PDB file of C-alpha atoms in Angstrom:
ATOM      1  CA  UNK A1321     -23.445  -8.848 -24.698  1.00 53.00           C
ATOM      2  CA  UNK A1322     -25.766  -9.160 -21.445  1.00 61.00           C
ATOM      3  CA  UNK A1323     -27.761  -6.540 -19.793  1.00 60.00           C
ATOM      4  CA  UNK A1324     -25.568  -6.164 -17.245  1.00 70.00           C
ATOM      5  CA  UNK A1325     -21.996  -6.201 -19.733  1.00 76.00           C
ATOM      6  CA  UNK A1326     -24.461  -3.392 -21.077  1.00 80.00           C
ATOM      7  CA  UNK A1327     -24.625  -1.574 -17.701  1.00 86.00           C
ATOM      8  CA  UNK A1328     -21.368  -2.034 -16.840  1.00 87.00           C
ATOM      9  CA  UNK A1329     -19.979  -0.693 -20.016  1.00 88.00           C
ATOM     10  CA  UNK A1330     -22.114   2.246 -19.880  1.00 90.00           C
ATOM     11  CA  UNK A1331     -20.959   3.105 -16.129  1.00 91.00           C
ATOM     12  CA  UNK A1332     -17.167   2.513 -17.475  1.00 91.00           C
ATOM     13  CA  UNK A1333     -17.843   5.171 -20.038  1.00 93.00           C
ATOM     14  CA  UNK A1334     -19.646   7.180 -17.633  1.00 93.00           C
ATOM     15  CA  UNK A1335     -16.602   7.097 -15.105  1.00 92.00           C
ATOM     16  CA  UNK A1336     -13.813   7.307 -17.553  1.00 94.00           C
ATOM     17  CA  UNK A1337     -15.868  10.405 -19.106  1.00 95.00           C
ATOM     18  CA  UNK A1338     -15.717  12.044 -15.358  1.00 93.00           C
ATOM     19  CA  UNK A1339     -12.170  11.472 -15.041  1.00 94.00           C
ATOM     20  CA  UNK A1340     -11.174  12.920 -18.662  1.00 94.00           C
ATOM     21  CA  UNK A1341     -13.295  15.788 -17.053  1.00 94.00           C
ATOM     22  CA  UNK A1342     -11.371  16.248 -13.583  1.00 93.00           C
ATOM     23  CA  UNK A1343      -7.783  15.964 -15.610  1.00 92.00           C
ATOM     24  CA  UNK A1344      -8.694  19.074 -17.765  1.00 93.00           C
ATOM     25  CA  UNK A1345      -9.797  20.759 -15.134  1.00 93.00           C
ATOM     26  CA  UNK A1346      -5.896  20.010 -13.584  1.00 92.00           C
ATOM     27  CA  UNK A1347      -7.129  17.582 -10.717  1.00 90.00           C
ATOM     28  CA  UNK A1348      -5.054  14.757 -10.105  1.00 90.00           C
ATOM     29  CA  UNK A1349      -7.784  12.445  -9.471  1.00 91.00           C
ATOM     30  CA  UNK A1350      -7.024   7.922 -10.103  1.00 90.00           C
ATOM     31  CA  UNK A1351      -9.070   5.720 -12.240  1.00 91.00           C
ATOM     32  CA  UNK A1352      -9.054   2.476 -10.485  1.00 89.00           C
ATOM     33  CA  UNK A1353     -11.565  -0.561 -10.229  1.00 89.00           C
ATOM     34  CA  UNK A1354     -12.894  -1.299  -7.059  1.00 88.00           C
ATOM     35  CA  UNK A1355     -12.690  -4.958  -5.034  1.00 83.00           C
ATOM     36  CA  UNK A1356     -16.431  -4.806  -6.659  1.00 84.00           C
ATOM     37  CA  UNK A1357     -14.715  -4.740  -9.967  1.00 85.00           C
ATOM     38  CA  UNK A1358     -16.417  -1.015 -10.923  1.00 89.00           C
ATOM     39  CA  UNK A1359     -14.378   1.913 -11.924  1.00 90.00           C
ATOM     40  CA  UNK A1360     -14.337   4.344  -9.734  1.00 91.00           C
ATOM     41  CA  UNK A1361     -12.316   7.693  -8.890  1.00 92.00           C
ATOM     42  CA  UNK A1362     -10.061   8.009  -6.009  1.00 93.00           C
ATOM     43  CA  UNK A1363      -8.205  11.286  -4.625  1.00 91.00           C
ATOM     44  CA  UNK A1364      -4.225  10.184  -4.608  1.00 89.00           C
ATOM     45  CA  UNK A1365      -4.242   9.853  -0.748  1.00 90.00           C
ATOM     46  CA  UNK A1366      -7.696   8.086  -0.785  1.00 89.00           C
ATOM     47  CA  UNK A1367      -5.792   4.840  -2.610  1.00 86.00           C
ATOM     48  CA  UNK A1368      -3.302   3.824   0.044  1.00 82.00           C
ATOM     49  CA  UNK A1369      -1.094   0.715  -0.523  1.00 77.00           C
ATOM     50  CA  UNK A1370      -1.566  -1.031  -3.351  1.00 66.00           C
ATOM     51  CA  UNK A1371       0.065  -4.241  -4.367  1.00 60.00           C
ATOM     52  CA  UNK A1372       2.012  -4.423  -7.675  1.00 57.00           C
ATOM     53  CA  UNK A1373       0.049  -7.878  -8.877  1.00 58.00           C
ATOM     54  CA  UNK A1374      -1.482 -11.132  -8.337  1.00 59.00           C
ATOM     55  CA  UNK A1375       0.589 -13.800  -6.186  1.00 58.00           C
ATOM     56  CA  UNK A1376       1.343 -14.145  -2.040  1.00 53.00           C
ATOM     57  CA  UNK A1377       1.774 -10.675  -0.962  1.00 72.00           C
ATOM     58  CA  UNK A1378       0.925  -8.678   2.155  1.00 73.00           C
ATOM     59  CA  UNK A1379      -2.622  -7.081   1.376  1.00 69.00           C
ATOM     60  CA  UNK A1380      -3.950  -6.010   5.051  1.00 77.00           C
ATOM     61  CA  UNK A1381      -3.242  -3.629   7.685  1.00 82.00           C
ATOM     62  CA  UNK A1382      -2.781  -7.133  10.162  1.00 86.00           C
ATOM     63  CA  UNK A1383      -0.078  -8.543   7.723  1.00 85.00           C
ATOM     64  CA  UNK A1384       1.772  -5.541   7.692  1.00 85.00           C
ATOM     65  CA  UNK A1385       1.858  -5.373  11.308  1.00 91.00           C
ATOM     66  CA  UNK A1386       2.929  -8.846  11.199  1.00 92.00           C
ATOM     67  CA  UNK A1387       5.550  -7.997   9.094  1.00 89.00           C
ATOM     68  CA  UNK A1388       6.714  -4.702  10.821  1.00 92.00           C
ATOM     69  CA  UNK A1389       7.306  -7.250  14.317  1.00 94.00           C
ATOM     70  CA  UNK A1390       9.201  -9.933  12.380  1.00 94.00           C
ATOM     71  CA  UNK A1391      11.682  -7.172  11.227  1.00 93.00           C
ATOM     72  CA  UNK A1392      11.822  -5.189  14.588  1.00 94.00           C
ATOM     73  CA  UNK A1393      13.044  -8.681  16.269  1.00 95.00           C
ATOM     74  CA  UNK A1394      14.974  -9.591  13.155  1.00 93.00           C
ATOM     75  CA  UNK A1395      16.785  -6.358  14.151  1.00 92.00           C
ATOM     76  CA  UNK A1396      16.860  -6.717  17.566  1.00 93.00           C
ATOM     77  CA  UNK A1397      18.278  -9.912  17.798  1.00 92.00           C
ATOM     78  CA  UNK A1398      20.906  -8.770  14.842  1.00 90.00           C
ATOM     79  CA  UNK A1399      21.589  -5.873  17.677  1.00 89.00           C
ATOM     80  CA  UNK A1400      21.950  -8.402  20.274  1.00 91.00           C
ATOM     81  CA  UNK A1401      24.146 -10.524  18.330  1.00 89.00           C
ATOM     82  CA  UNK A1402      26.584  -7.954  17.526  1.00 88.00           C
ATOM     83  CA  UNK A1403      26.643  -6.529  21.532  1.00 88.00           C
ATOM     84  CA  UNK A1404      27.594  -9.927  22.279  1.00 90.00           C
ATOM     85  CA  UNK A1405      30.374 -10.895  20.363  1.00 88.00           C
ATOM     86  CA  UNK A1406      31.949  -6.994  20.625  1.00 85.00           C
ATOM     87  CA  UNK A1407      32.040  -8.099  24.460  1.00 87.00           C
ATOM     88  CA  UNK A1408      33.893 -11.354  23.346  1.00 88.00           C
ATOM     89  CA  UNK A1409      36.408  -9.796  21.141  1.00 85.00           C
ATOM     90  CA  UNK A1410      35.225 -10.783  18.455  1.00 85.00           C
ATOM     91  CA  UNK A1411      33.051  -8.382  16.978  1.00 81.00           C
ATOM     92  CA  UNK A1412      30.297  -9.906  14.191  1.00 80.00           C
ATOM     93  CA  UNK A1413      30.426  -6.881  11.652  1.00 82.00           C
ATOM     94  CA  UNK A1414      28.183  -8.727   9.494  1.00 82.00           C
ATOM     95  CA  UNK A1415      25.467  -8.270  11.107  1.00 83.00           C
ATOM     96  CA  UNK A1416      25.151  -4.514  11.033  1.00 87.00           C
ATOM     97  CA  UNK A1417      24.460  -4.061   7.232  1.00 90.00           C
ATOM     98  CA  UNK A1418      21.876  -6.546   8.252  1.00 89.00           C
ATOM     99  CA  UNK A1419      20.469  -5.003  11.189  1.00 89.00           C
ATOM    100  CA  UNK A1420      20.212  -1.406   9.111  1.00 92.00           C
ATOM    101  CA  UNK A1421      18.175  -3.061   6.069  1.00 92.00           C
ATOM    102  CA  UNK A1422      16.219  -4.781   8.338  1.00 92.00           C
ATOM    103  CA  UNK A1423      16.032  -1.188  10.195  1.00 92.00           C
ATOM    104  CA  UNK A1424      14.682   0.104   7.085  1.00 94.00           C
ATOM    105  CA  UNK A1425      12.156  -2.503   6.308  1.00 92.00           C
ATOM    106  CA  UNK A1426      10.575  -1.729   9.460  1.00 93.00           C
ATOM    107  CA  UNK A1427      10.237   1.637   8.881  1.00 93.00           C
ATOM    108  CA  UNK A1428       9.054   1.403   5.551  1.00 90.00           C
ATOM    109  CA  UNK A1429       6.446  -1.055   6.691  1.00 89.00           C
ATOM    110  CA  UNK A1430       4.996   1.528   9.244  1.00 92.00           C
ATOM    111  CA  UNK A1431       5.444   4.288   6.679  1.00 92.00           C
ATOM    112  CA  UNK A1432       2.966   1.615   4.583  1.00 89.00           C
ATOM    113  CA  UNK A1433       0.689   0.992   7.504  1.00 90.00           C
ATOM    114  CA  UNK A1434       0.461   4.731   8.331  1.00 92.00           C
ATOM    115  CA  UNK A1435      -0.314   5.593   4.643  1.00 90.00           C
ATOM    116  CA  UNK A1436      -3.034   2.586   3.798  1.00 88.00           C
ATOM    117  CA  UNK A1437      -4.897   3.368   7.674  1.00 90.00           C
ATOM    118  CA  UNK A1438      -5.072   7.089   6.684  1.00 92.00           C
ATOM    119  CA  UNK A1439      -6.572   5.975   3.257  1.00 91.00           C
ATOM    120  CA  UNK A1440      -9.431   3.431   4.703  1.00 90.00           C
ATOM    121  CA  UNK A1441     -10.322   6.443   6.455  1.00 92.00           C
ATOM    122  CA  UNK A1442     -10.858   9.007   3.770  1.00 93.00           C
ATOM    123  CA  UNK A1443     -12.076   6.229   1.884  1.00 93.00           C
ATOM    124  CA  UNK A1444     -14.790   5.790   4.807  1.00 93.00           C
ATOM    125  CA  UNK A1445     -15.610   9.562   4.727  1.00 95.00           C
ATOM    126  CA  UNK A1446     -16.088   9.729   1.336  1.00 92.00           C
ATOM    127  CA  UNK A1447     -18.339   6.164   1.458  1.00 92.00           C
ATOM    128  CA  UNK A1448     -16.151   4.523  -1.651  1.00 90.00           C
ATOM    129  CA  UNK A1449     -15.011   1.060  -1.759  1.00 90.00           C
ATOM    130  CA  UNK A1450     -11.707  -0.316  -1.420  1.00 86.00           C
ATOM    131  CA  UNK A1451      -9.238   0.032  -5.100  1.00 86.00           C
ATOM    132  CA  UNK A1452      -8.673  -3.596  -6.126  1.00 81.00           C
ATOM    133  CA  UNK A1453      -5.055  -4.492  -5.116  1.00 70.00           C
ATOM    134  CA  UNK A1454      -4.229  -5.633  -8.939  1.00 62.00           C
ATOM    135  CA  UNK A1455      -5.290  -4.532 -11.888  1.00 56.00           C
ATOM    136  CA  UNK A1456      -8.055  -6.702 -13.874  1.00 50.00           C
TER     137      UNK A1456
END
């Protein structure tokens, strides 16, 4: 074991010590590891959106945004679609189970965006890093 395995270990402990600590005391602070890989302690609404694992997943603010406009015109052009062909006769009724899930994933992905911006900023008040978006 290295010096620094040494240190690390020891500020582990030291951290997993606080957090046994907090949870007596009835606080519902998180034990995560930060992007820096330490372990660090994080107030529920300090952690934000966190990803489930390794593998291509949305991890910024941007990319949810992204996401957010590619199902707000998914649903708009679902809207558009079934406008169109009512005025034909010939009304497209598969596209409005469509247009609500894709509805929904828009508003979840705010909901998402909302949630992770207020985190960064109590995050930034607090002067802690970012939680690692997987565990390792």
């Amino acid at each position: 074991m290295t010096a620094d395995d040494a240190g690390r270990a020891a500020r582990d402990e030291a951290a997993r010590a606080e957090h046994r600590r907090l949870r007596e005391r009835g606080e519902a602070w998180r034990l995560l590891r930060t992007v820096d890989g330490e372990l660090a302690l994080y107030r529920p609404e300090e952690v934000g959106f966190v990803g489930g694992g390794p593998g291509v997943m949305v991890r910024t603010v941007g990319g949810l945004w992204a996401l957010a406009v590619v199902f707000t015109a998914f649903t708009v052009v679902l809207v558009l679609a079934l406008s169109v062909s009512w005025t034909q006769g010939r009304p497209f009724w598969g596209a409005v189970p469509l247009a609500l899930m894709s509805a929904a994933f828009t508003w979840y992905a705010v909901a998402i965006i909302r949630k992770e911006k207020r985190a960064v900023g109590l995050r930034r008040q607090r002067g802690v890093p970012a939680p690692a978006r997987y565990p390792y």
